[in-house]
CSV table of C-alpha atoms in Angstrom, one decimal:
chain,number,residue,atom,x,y,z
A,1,UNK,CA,24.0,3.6,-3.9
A,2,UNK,CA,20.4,4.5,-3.1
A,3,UNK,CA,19.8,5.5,0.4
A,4,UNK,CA,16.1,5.6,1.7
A,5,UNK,CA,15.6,7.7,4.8
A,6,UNK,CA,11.9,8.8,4.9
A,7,UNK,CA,9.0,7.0,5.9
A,8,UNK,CA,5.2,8.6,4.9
A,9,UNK,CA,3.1,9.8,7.5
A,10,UNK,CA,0.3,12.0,7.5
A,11,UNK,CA,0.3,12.9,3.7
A,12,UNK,CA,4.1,13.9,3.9
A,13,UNK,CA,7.9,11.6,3.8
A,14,UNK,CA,9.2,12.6,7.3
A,15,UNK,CA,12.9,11.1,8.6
A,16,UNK,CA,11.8,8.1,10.7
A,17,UNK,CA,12.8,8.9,14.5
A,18,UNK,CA,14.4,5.1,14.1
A,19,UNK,CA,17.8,5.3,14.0
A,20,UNK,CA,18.6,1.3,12.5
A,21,UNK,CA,19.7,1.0,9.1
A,22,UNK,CA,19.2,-2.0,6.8
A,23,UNK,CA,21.4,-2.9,4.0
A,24,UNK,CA,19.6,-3.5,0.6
A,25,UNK,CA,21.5,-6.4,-1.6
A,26,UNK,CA,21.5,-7.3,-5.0
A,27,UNK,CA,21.1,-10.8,-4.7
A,28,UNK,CA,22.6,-11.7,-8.2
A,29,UNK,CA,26.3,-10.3,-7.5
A,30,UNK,CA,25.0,-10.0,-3.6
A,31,UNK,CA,26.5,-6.2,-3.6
A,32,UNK,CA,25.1,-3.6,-1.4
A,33,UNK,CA,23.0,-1.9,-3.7
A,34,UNK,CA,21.3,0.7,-0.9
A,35,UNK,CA,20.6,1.7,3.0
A,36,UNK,CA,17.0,2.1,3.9
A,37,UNK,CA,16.6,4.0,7.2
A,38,UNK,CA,13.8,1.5,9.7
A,39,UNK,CA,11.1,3.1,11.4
A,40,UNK,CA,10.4,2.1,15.0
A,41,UNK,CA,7.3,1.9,17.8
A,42,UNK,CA,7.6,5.7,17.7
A,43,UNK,CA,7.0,6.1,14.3
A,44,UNK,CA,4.4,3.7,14.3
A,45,UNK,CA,2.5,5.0,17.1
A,46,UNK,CA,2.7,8.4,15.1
A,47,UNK,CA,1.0,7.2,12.0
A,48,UNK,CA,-1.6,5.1,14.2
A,49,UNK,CA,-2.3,8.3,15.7
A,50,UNK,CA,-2.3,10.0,11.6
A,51,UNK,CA,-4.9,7.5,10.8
A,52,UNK,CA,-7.3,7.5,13.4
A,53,UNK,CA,-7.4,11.0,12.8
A,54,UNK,CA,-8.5,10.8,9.4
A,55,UNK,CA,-10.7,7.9,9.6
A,56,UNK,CA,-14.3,9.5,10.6
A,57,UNK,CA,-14.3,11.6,7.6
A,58,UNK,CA,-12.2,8.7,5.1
A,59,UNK,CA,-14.9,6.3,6.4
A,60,UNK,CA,-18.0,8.5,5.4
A,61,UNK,CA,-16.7,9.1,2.1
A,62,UNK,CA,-18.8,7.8,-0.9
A,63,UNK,CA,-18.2,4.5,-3.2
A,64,UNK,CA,-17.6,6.8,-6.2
A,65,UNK,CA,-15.2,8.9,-3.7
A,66,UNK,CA,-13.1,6.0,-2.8
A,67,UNK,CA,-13.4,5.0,-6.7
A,68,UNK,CA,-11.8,8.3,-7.7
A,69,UNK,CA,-9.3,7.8,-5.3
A,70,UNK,CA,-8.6,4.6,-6.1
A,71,UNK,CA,-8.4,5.5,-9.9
A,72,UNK,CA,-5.6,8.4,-9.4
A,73,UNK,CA,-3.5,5.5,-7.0
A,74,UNK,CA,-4.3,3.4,-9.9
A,75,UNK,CA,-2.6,5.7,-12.7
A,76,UNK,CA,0.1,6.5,-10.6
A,77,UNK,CA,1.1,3.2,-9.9
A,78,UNK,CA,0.9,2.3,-13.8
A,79,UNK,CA,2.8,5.1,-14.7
A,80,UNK,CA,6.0,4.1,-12.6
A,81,UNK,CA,5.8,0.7,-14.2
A,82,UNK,CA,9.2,1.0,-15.4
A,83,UNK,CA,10.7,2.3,-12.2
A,84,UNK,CA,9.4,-1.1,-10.5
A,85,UNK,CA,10.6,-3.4,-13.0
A,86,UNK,CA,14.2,-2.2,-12.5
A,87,UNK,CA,14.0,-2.4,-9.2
A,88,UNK,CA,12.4,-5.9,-8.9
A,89,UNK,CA,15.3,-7.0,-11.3
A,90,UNK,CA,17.9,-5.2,-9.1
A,91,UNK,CA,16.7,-5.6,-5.6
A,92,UNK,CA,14.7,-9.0,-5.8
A,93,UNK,CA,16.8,-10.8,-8.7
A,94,UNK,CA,14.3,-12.0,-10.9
A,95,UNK,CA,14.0,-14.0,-13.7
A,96,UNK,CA,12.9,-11.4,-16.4
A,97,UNK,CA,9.8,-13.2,-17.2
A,98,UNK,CA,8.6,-13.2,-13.5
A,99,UNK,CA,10.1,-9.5,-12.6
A,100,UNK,CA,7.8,-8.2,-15.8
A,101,UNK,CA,4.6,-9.9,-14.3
A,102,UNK,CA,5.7,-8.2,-11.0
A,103,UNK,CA,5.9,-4.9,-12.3
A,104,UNK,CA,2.3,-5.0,-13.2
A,105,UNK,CA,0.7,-6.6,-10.7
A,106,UNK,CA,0.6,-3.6,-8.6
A,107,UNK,CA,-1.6,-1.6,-10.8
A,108,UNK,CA,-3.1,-4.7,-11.6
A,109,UNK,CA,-4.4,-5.4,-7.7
A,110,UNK,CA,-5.5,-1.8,-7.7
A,111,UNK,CA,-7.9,-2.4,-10.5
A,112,UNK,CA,-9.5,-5.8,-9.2
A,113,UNK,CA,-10.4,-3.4,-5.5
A,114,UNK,CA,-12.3,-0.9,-7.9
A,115,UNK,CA,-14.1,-3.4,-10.0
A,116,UNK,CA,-15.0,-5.3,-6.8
A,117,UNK,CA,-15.9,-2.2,-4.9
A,118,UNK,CA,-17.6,-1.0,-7.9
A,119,UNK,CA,-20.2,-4.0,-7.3
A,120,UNK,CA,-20.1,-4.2,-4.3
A,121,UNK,CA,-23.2,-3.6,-2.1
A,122,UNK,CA,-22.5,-2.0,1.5
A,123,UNK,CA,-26.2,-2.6,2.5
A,124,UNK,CA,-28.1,-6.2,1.9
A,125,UNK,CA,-31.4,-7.9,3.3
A,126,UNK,CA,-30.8,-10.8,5.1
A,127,UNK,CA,-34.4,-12.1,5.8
A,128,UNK,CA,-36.1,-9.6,7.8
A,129,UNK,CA,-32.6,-8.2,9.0
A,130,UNK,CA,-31.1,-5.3,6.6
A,131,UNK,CA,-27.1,-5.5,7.4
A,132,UNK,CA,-25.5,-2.1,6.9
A,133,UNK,CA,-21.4,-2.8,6.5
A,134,UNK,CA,-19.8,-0.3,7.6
A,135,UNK,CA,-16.0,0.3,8.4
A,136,UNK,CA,-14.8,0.0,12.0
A,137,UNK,CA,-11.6,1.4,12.4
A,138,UNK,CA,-7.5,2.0,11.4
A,139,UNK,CA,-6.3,-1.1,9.4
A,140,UNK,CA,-2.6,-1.9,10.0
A,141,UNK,CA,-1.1,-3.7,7.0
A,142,UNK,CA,1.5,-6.0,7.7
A,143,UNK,CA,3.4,-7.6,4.7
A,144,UNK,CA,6.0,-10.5,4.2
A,145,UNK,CA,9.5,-9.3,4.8
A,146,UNK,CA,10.5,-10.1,1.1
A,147,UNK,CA,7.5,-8.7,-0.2
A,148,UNK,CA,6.6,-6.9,-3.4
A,149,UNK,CA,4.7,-3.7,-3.9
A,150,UNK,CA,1.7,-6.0,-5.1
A,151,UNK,CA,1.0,-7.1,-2.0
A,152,UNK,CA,1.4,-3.6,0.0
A,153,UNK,CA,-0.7,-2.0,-3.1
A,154,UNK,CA,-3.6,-5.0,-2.8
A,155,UNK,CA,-3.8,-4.6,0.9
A,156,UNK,CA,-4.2,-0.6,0.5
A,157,UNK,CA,-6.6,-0.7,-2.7
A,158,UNK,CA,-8.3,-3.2,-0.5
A,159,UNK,CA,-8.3,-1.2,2.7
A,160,UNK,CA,-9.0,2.0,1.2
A,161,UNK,CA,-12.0,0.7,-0.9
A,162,UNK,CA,-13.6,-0.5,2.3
A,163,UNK,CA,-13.7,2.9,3.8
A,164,UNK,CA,-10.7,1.9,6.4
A,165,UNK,CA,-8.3,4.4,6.5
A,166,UNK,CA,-4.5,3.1,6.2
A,167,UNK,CA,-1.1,4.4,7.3
């Protein structure tokens, strides 16, 4: 049985100060397959506090910075490919068709933020205006309950490629 008790904050897993535990379920043959260990306002508050400390210098970086960045999230997501697809099939009970598609979207939504960032423009003319975008702050990522690491990964690449800074 797989038991997660560590939450990422500030570049390291820490044990969440949460103390609720949730019980992860096969939903094939509906055994308890896992425990994962829920963080709480505490733990939140702490990574808020991680983030807006990094976010003056993540928000100057540069777009070939955040590209490199983006690239090494990118490979590292690719090369655990497998690793999702057993757990989409264990944990979310998918057909094998679907869970294969849901392995690699995450790498997949990873490349669309550096191919849209690459062409992006942060600075335009709009008449006699010139409009600087620039980032404004922490972004807090909320997902689904039964989401899949596509969505948390497409909301990060997303995030990060924008120059917000994520926790």
């Amino acid at each position: 049985m797989q038991n997660i008790n560590q939450i990422y904050i500030n570049g390291q897993f820490v044990t969440p100060h949460g103390s609720e535990e949730f019980a992860l379920f096969n939903p094939t043959t509906e055994a308890t397959i896992g425990r994962v260990r829920l963080a709480d306002e505490r733990d939140a508050e702490r990574a808020i506090a991680a983030a807006k400390a990094a976010f003056p210098a993540w928000s100057r970086t540069t777009k070939e910075a955040r590209l490199a960045v983006l690239e090494r999230m990118y490979l590292a997501v690719q090369a655990r490919e497998a690793d999702l697809l057993k757990a989409i099939v264990t944990e979310y009970g998918a057909p094998a068709s679907r869970s294969q598609w849901m392995a690699t979207w995450p790498a997949q939504t990873i490349r669309q933020a550096m191919v849209t960032l690459e062409r992006f423009e942060f600075v335009e003319q709009a008449g006699r205006a010139r409009v600087v975008m620039t980032p404004l702050g922490v972004a807090g990522l909320i997902t689904p309950w039964n989401s899949d690491a596509g969505f948390i990964c497409s909301k990060l690449a997303t995030a990060m490629a924008g120059g917000l800074y994520r926790q």
